[in-house]
XYZ file of C-alpha atoms in Angstrom:
590
model
C -9.130 13.099 13.055
C -7.142 9.904 12.651
C -6.761 9.876 8.873
C -2.998 9.889 8.268
C -2.986 11.014 4.670
C -1.188 14.252 5.520
C 1.824 12.330 6.799
C 3.499 12.156 3.418
C 3.011 12.006 -0.299
C 2.575 8.662 -2.021
C 4.224 7.883 -5.321
C 2.708 5.632 -7.949
C 4.304 2.186 -7.871
C 4.028 -0.943 -9.977
C 1.761 -3.478 -8.296
C 2.470 -7.157 -7.924
C -0.707 -9.254 -8.056
C -0.397 -12.371 -5.949
C -3.725 -14.011 -6.494
C -7.045 -14.092 -8.282
C -10.078 -12.664 -6.521
C -13.201 -14.764 -6.484
C -16.651 -14.099 -5.094
C -16.970 -14.734 -1.395
C -13.382 -13.778 -0.725
C -11.562 -16.909 -1.847
C -8.074 -16.391 -3.225
C -5.587 -18.516 -5.089
C -2.419 -17.348 -3.406
C 1.180 -18.171 -2.725
C 2.166 -19.078 0.832
C 3.257 -16.314 3.161
C 7.080 -16.355 3.086
C 7.378 -15.482 6.752
C 5.060 -18.246 7.881
C 7.539 -21.068 7.372
C 7.912 -21.477 11.124
C 4.177 -21.860 11.500
C 4.006 -24.347 8.640
C 6.695 -26.460 10.262
C 4.641 -26.758 13.458
C 6.964 -24.544 15.490
C 5.503 -21.029 15.416
C 7.894 -18.376 16.617
C 7.193 -16.548 19.853
C 9.085 -13.454 20.858
C 12.120 -13.298 23.076
C 14.905 -10.781 23.468
C 18.194 -11.543 21.780
C 21.210 -10.068 20.096
C 21.141 -8.723 16.542
C 23.317 -11.663 15.519
C 20.783 -14.103 16.931
C 18.100 -12.354 14.902
C 20.233 -12.511 11.756
C 20.646 -8.736 11.753
C 23.640 -6.441 11.515
C 24.305 -4.535 14.771
C 25.581 -1.282 13.252
C 22.378 -0.334 11.372
C 20.331 -1.056 14.497
C 22.533 1.319 16.468
C 22.082 3.847 13.683
C 18.319 3.335 13.871
C 18.310 4.627 17.449
C 20.630 7.509 16.573
C 18.451 8.549 13.655
C 15.286 8.347 15.752
C 16.855 10.486 18.479
C 17.646 13.202 15.949
C 13.917 13.908 15.612
C 13.687 14.789 19.301
C 15.270 18.051 18.169
C 14.130 20.561 15.528
C 12.592 18.707 12.576
C 13.008 21.212 11.018
C 11.620 23.765 13.497
C 9.953 21.746 16.241
C 10.569 18.199 17.485
C 8.735 15.605 15.425
C 7.803 13.887 18.685
C 8.451 14.431 22.370
C 9.515 10.807 22.607
C 9.128 7.364 21.130
C 9.528 3.659 21.743
C 11.385 1.734 19.052
C 11.117 -2.027 18.610
C 12.684 -4.093 15.855
C 13.386 -7.733 15.263
C 13.466 -10.675 12.944
C 12.019 -14.121 13.319
C 11.233 -14.663 16.970
C 13.982 -12.347 18.229
C 13.446 -8.791 19.388
C 16.887 -7.286 18.818
C 16.003 -3.683 19.659
C 13.563 -2.260 22.212
C 14.528 1.289 23.051
C 12.617 4.188 24.625
C 13.765 7.721 23.794
C 12.589 11.119 24.950
C 9.558 11.925 27.071
C 6.122 10.343 27.298
C 4.721 13.419 29.067
C 6.501 16.743 28.645
C 4.027 19.537 27.959
C 0.964 20.590 29.924
C -0.248 23.005 27.250
C 0.452 24.678 23.922
C 0.897 28.443 23.634
C -0.503 29.335 20.220
C 0.676 32.975 20.406
C 4.326 32.016 20.692
C 4.028 28.594 19.035
C 5.746 26.982 21.995
C 4.971 24.169 24.371
C 4.368 24.944 28.035
C 6.289 22.268 29.895
C 5.381 20.520 33.096
C 7.876 21.090 35.913
C 10.809 18.733 35.430
C 9.760 16.515 38.346
C 6.317 16.008 36.768
C 7.563 15.046 33.333
C 7.575 11.330 32.543
C 10.255 9.708 30.379
C 9.428 7.071 27.822
C 9.740 3.469 28.978
C 9.691 0.173 27.147
C 6.153 -0.436 28.399
C 4.731 3.038 27.708
C 1.174 2.772 26.400
C 0.265 4.709 23.247
C -2.915 5.857 21.619
C -2.494 3.985 18.326
C -4.893 6.197 16.351
C -5.399 4.658 12.891
C -3.262 1.616 13.648
C -6.486 0.625 15.449
C -7.925 -0.078 12.000
C -5.787 -3.211 11.824
C -7.562 -4.733 14.811
C -10.969 -4.048 13.284
C -9.758 -5.564 10.029
C -8.490 -8.710 11.752
C -11.830 -9.093 13.490
C -13.565 -8.811 10.113
C -11.282 -11.367 8.474
C -12.011 -13.729 11.372
C -15.704 -13.456 10.588
C -15.009 -14.020 6.878
C -13.052 -17.128 7.817
C -15.958 -18.386 9.934
C -18.507 -17.786 7.205
C -20.443 -15.104 9.081
C -19.258 -12.384 6.707
C -18.759 -12.438 2.939
C -15.947 -10.412 1.478
C -18.023 -9.534 -1.591
C -21.245 -9.169 0.360
C -22.812 -5.735 0.480
C -22.672 -3.772 3.698
C -26.401 -3.133 3.389
C -27.119 -6.860 3.508
C -25.883 -6.773 7.103
C -26.920 -3.184 7.911
C -30.050 -2.302 5.906
C -29.916 1.269 7.237
C -26.556 1.715 5.496
C -27.975 1.251 2.002
C -29.313 4.755 1.473
C -27.778 7.706 -0.402
C -26.183 5.527 -3.093
C -24.370 3.132 -0.755
C -26.430 0.039 -1.489
C -23.674 -1.590 -3.566
C -20.693 -0.924 -1.258
C -19.082 -4.212 -0.252
C -17.161 -5.392 2.780
C -14.028 -5.604 0.641
C -14.398 -1.985 -0.384
C -14.556 -0.931 3.261
C -11.375 -2.878 4.009
C -9.489 -1.509 1.010
C -10.771 2.083 1.101
C -12.471 1.854 -2.277
C -16.034 2.459 -1.067
C -16.153 6.055 -2.269
C -16.494 7.552 1.224
C -14.782 10.878 1.842
C -11.974 10.909 4.405
C -14.110 11.757 7.442
C -17.061 13.722 8.723
C -17.413 15.422 12.137
C -19.520 12.837 13.905
C -18.590 14.525 17.170
C -20.799 17.459 16.184
C -23.912 15.271 16.447
C -25.235 15.324 20.037
C -26.529 11.748 20.272
C -25.373 8.324 19.138
C -28.461 7.949 16.999
C -27.733 11.197 15.215
C -24.137 10.148 14.584
C -25.410 6.982 12.960
C -27.873 8.988 10.913
C -24.988 11.026 9.518
C -23.414 7.790 8.288
C -26.679 6.455 6.852
C -27.216 9.735 4.986
C -23.628 10.072 3.748
C -23.351 9.715 -0.024
C -20.140 8.398 -1.628
C -17.927 10.937 -3.366
C -17.107 8.348 -6.047
C -18.991 5.323 -7.353
C -18.046 2.348 -5.157
C -14.988 0.547 -6.489
C -13.978 3.344 -8.876
C -11.295 5.085 -6.802
C -9.099 4.758 -3.728
C -9.809 7.238 -0.944
C -8.628 6.600 2.594
C -11.566 7.099 4.957
C -12.258 6.604 8.639
C -15.891 6.007 7.720
C -14.975 2.668 6.180
C -13.793 1.179 9.449
C -16.526 2.832 11.499
C -19.029 1.201 9.172
C -17.217 -2.112 9.486
C -17.445 -1.813 13.265
C -21.214 -1.475 12.985
C -21.351 -4.568 10.779
C -19.263 -6.606 13.225
C -21.325 -5.557 16.190
C -24.545 -6.380 14.349
C -23.531 -9.882 13.192
C -21.857 -10.914 16.457
C -24.083 -9.187 19.009
C -20.938 -8.024 20.815
C -19.326 -4.628 21.181
C -16.049 -3.950 19.413
C -14.171 -3.727 22.718
C -15.457 -7.156 23.721
C -14.559 -8.602 20.332
C -11.054 -7.164 20.619
C -10.556 -8.753 24.024
C -12.145 -12.116 23.270
C -10.782 -12.690 19.772
C -7.336 -11.053 19.762
C -5.812 -9.680 22.943
C -6.782 -12.405 25.430
C -5.746 -15.341 23.202
C -2.423 -13.659 22.371
C -1.707 -12.470 25.900
C -1.700 -8.790 24.882
C -2.416 -7.526 28.367
C -1.661 -3.868 27.659
C -3.915 -3.513 24.620
C -7.471 -2.256 24.935
C -9.932 0.542 24.375
C -10.460 3.096 27.149
C -7.501 2.379 29.443
C -8.400 2.688 33.132
C -7.289 5.685 35.160
C -4.641 3.531 36.856
C -2.801 3.273 33.530
C -2.488 7.052 33.091
C 1.072 7.393 34.484
C 2.206 4.851 31.880
C 0.346 6.423 28.932
C 2.032 8.827 26.525
C 0.242 12.174 26.425
C -1.042 13.542 23.139
C -2.426 16.976 22.294
C -3.572 20.135 24.001
C -6.846 19.772 22.113
C -8.498 23.107 21.549
C -10.263 24.807 18.685
C -9.485 25.706 15.958
C -6.887 22.952 15.413
C -8.994 20.381 17.249
C -12.663 19.782 16.743
C -13.237 19.760 20.503
C -12.008 21.818 23.450
C -10.574 19.204 25.790
C -7.246 20.545 27.021
C -4.357 18.102 27.400
C -5.482 14.672 26.196
C -3.735 12.090 28.329
C -5.076 8.608 28.926
C -8.104 9.179 26.673
C -8.424 8.694 22.939
C -7.164 11.652 20.920
C -9.393 11.233 17.856
C -12.477 13.431 18.201
C -14.890 11.053 16.514
C -13.664 8.074 18.519
C -13.947 10.137 21.701
C -17.547 11.068 20.839
C -18.304 7.375 20.259
C -17.299 6.547 23.808
C -13.678 5.761 22.998
C -14.594 2.596 21.077
C -14.453 2.957 17.315
C -13.436 0.927 14.301
C -11.001 3.535 13.037
C -9.272 4.666 16.262
C -9.242 4.203 19.995
C -7.000 1.204 20.684
C -4.178 1.757 23.174
C -1.176 -0.567 23.194
C 2.545 -1.002 23.790
C 5.372 -1.746 21.400
C 5.741 -5.270 22.764
C 2.064 -6.083 22.357
C 2.134 -4.799 18.776
C 5.181 -6.952 18.145
C 3.215 -9.973 19.363
C 0.446 -9.117 16.921
C 2.957 -8.659 14.113
C 4.713 -11.919 14.930
C 1.346 -13.680 14.917
C 0.617 -12.494 11.391
C 4.115 -13.294 10.139
C 3.619 -16.768 11.631
C 0.495 -17.217 9.534
C -2.001 -16.381 12.290
C -0.587 -18.336 15.231
C 1.455 -17.371 18.273
C 2.540 -20.128 20.603
C -0.519 -22.276 21.140
C -2.985 -19.561 20.167
C -4.313 -19.299 16.637
C -6.449 -16.303 15.709
C -6.447 -16.770 11.927
C -5.700 -19.471 9.385
C -2.710 -18.851 7.076
C -4.959 -18.376 4.066
C -6.867 -15.701 5.985
C -3.653 -13.883 6.816
C -2.893 -13.945 3.106
C -5.918 -11.757 2.519
C -4.114 -9.043 4.446
C -0.808 -9.386 2.597
C -2.285 -9.595 -0.919
C -2.965 -6.516 -3.012
C -6.649 -6.045 -3.874
C -6.128 -2.561 -5.328
C -4.371 -3.475 -8.555
C -6.591 -0.956 -10.341
C -5.091 1.863 -8.274
C -1.290 1.818 -8.629
C 0.417 3.484 -5.700
C -2.390 2.600 -3.309
C -1.656 -1.097 -2.836
C -3.841 -2.518 -0.116
C -4.615 -5.849 1.461
C -7.582 -6.318 3.750
C -6.928 -3.618 6.328
C -3.189 -3.404 5.702
C -1.426 -0.969 3.408
C 1.203 -2.556 1.167
C 4.397 -1.332 -0.536
C 4.334 2.243 0.785
C 7.799 3.780 0.722
C 6.498 7.014 2.272
C 6.647 5.398 5.717
C 8.004 1.881 5.128
C 11.157 3.286 3.551
C 13.497 0.595 2.259
C 11.493 -2.101 4.052
C 8.809 -1.664 1.397
C 8.186 -4.613 -0.896
C 5.016 -5.701 -2.702
C 4.393 -7.904 0.338
C 5.372 -5.507 3.116
C 2.291 -4.659 5.178
C 1.735 -1.917 7.685
C -0.178 1.087 8.902
C 0.372 4.467 10.494
C -1.516 6.467 13.085
C -2.094 10.218 13.286
C -0.637 10.388 16.794
C 2.770 9.270 15.464
C 2.517 5.487 15.512
C 3.435 2.891 12.893
C 3.830 -0.843 12.352
C 5.711 -2.421 9.423
C 5.859 -6.166 8.708
C 8.116 -7.555 5.971
C 7.354 -11.224 5.299
C 10.120 -11.406 2.698
C 12.791 -11.048 5.395
C 10.555 -12.064 8.334
C 11.354 -8.738 9.992
C 9.253 -6.171 11.823
C 9.571 -2.579 12.972
C 7.406 -0.644 15.409
C 7.815 3.091 15.964
C 5.453 4.548 18.540
C 5.810 8.297 19.006
C 3.684 11.034 20.551
C 4.018 13.408 17.618
C 0.905 15.489 18.392
C 2.271 16.375 21.835
C 1.721 19.269 22.451
C 0.048 20.097 19.094
C -0.479 18.388 15.744
C 0.990 21.226 13.686
C 4.521 20.606 14.965
C 5.138 17.551 12.832
C 4.833 16.966 9.130
C 5.741 14.086 6.877
C 7.000 10.707 8.034
C 10.728 11.313 8.192
C 11.405 9.342 11.422
C 9.429 6.381 10.115
C 11.348 6.397 6.841
C 14.747 6.847 8.502
C 14.232 4.006 10.964
C 12.756 1.730 8.288
C 15.777 2.378 6.066
C 18.079 1.417 8.933
C 16.043 -1.695 9.639
C 16.191 -2.721 5.988
C 19.952 -2.163 5.966
C 20.239 -4.369 9.062
C 19.073 -7.383 7.037
C 22.292 -8.611 5.392
C 22.711 -9.334 1.713
C 25.344 -12.054 1.478
C 27.757 -11.777 -1.476
C 27.070 -14.163 -4.340
C 30.766 -14.904 -4.771
C 33.655 -14.493 -2.379
C 33.744 -12.291 0.683
C 32.324 -9.003 -0.581
C 30.152 -7.457 -3.258
C 29.876 -3.928 -4.582
C 27.046 -2.012 -2.859
C 25.470 1.177 -4.215
C 24.478 2.517 -0.828
C 21.055 3.913 0.095
C 21.528 7.668 -0.172
C 18.848 9.908 -1.659
C 19.526 12.484 -4.385
C 22.700 10.786 -5.530
C 24.402 9.193 -8.498
C 26.799 6.329 -7.842
C 28.915 4.757 -10.576
C 30.863 1.519 -10.720
C 33.132 1.322 -13.783
C 35.303 -1.388 -15.298
C 38.537 -0.330 -16.989
C 38.639 0.218 -20.726
C 38.955 -3.102 -22.570
C 39.806 -4.081 -26.116
C 36.708 -5.852 -27.412
C 37.531 -5.310 -31.088
C 37.891 -9.050 -31.830
C 34.149 -9.316 -31.187
C 32.045 -11.740 -29.192
C 32.718 -9.990 -25.877
C 30.220 -10.696 -23.133
C 29.822 -9.274 -19.636
C 28.568 -11.468 -16.828
C 28.019 -10.751 -13.146
C 25.615 -11.347 -10.307
C 23.094 -8.569 -9.709
C 20.796 -7.843 -6.750
C 18.493 -4.848 -6.730
C 15.605 -3.399 -4.772
C 14.870 0.246 -5.571
C 11.977 2.650 -5.351
C 10.098 1.739 -8.549
C 10.786 4.061 -11.480
C 12.117 6.834 -9.254
C 15.470 5.101 -8.605
C 17.139 3.347 -11.531
C 20.223 1.228 -12.207
C 21.583 1.638 -15.738
C 24.259 -0.371 -17.518
C 26.205 1.841 -19.922
C 29.255 1.777 -22.202
C 31.605 4.381 -23.656
C 34.172 4.250 -26.450
C 35.443 7.830 -26.133
C 36.902 7.828 -22.643
C 33.671 8.769 -20.911
C 32.596 11.796 -22.929
C 29.431 9.994 -23.977
C 27.746 6.917 -22.531
C 25.256 4.663 -24.285
C 22.849 2.133 -22.737
C 23.714 -1.556 -22.928
C 20.966 -4.113 -23.338
C 21.199 -7.051 -20.933
C 19.276 -9.969 -19.496
C 18.796 -11.029 -15.895
C 17.964 -14.538 -14.800
C 16.627 -15.569 -11.436
C 17.315 -19.147 -10.387
C 14.648 -21.405 -11.809
C 13.147 -18.695 -14.050
C 13.529 -17.693 -17.668
C 15.814 -14.796 -18.611
C 14.263 -11.350 -18.524
C 15.218 -8.838 -21.213
C 16.119 -5.250 -20.355
C 16.279 -3.595 -23.780
C 16.689 -0.105 -22.327
C 19.631 -1.216 -20.205
C 17.957 -0.437 -16.870
C 16.341 -2.109 -13.885
C 14.169 -0.594 -11.205
C 11.798 -1.681 -8.460
C 11.423 -5.105 -6.941
C 13.493 -8.134 -7.936
C 12.577 -10.515 -5.143
C 15.625 -9.674 -3.007
C 17.560 -12.555 -4.522
C 20.607 -12.653 -6.768
C 20.134 -12.672 -10.544
C 22.621 -13.574 -13.250
C 23.289 -10.652 -15.587
C 24.572 -11.134 -19.122
C 25.262 -8.462 -21.748
C 26.779 -8.614 -25.211
C 29.398 -5.882 -25.615
C 30.066 -3.949 -28.820
C 33.406 -4.293 -30.549
C 35.764 -1.391 -29.781
C 39.428 -0.890 -28.999
C 38.711 1.081 -25.850
C 35.353 0.039 -24.374
C 34.531 0.918 -20.773
C 31.417 -0.327 -18.987
C 29.752 1.124 -15.901
C 26.763 0.666 -13.660
C 25.092 3.988 -12.838
C 22.641 4.123 -9.928
C 20.539 7.291 -9.499
C 18.070 8.130 -6.739
C 15.559 10.943 -6.309
C 15.158 13.157 -3.263
C 12.331 11.270 -1.579
C 12.745 7.563 -0.778
C 15.042 4.660 -1.527
C 14.918 0.908 -1.580
C 17.514 -1.472 -0.172
C 19.878 -0.575 -3.026
C 21.887 -2.475 -5.619
C 24.674 -5.056 -5.355
C 27.033 -6.184 -8.125
C 29.253 -9.205 -7.608
C 31.897 -10.963 -9.687
C 31.938 -8.986 -12.946
C 33.727 -10.888 -15.698
C 34.240 -10.122 -19.396
C 35.110 -12.815 -21.915
C 35.711 -12.587 -25.650
C 36.753 -14.937 -28.445
C 40.359 -14.391 -27.419
C 39.862 -15.248 -23.759
C 39.118 -13.533 -20.451
C 39.458 -9.758 -20.725
C 38.493 -8.938 -17.145
C 37.797 -10.942 -14.012
C 37.217 -9.325 -10.620
C 38.434 -12.543 -9.020
C 41.930 -11.598 -10.169
C 43.392 -9.053 -7.707
C 45.043 -7.010 -10.442
C 41.745 -6.664 -12.301
C 39.778 -5.895 -9.155
C 42.144 -3.025 -8.368
C 41.234 -1.389 -11.693
C 37.550 -0.987 -10.855
C 36.621 2.643 -10.315
C 33.899 3.068 -7.692
C 32.222 6.399 -6.985
C 29.594 6.053 -4.278
C 29.812 2.247 -4.304
C 31.569 0.335 -1.526
C 32.796 -3.222 -1.113
C 30.332 -4.768 1.337
C 30.584 -8.111 3.104
C 27.314 -7.628 5.050
């Protein structure tokens, strides 16, 4: 099965609504931040370049490769993948394209000893930059793009019912399911059903027609392969073309994605990463080593062409697709979507289901695999075979991790640790320039930690003391918190300090509990806090993280305390700066 829900837990997160839904799929939306190049008439196309050319820091990119290589070893018992291809960049520059490990290593899985049976060394195939991967559920993005194209052309209505296009679909309580609900996994379908058990295509379709929703349509989020299989049937009905033909005609040929298709020919096999030794009971079908054919059992039973799985591609081709979307739907001279259509994919439709943010086809704001790249606008998807794509329009950056994590068997990997680790490194590679001077205090991005940044004790007894600084934060919402605190007893007890933050051009925001968490727009804010009168008042910033995921962290720059009697503290003065006590924070110039 291609459903990737077992890859990691999802935490509830505050949603950011970017538009107002109207019937027929129209949205009132803000422009895509990463599409500035497209708007200017000069859409970015990809080329290789240095990290500096991409506006990225080299050291985190080197760490990205190191961290990814660590999962070639026990993770914790078995390798998470036999190999992977990593690709990362920003704007039109691919700054990292690195193969690691093996594309083909095992010929079988020994269930008695829980070991992989390796091919002879001379028959093993190392990963290469152009290794082709079974994308598994990342295939859903292609089906979604094809659907949004039809919405753009007026052949499909976002709020239209599926049954209005497929009358057979409307039985068993599915008559009110809409196209939007298929694209956002709110139809009520269960995760999957074994279509491969039905002997004929007609009987597979009958299983779908007879399938009743688990929940009333629109009442809950439940990730389901059946949504995109159903969408495939709609697309094929309204266009009169097969999904493989639509993929070629509408996406891959216009964009020059020559190594992306369903059912790769036999000649591609030496360049395709192997997947699983597929045998019962862990697989639904006894197929032996799956190599060059789709891994997903249902997609295989549908002839390798399915809306939920079956697309094969390379890291470079996926980067072209990602760059196209970040450009607002255009790549070079080819346009596959209008900018407002791309917005449908980067805008959260699931505001009723916090933690399950979703655009049309794309997942949004999911720290469990996007790591610190996650923002309310970060879009992506994962695949059961070990694949993932993350697009961050806020920083115009992209990350592709293609691994063969079910090789030789699916039970060897759990969670999304390599995806999170590499995404954290990629997020760290995007610099945060200090607001003042050459450096700012940085909290770091460690999990399960508490970092404190403290000013020396000051005499604020004359009254009217006020703290000011620049503040930048991006943390995992609610789980990771920055608190501003004060003590008058030398640190025995600390009390919260109320403060305000002001983003340029906006009104001040009150923080009565003395904390911030979540998304701040990845821009600097002005912080101001009134300080209580005391002879020995010390102030600190305390940043705490949980054991799961982190955001990009917190930066503090230029703290300054003034009172009625004058300036009590100013980091710009070397003597004052030397009195700051930092535990876990570092001075960062980025």
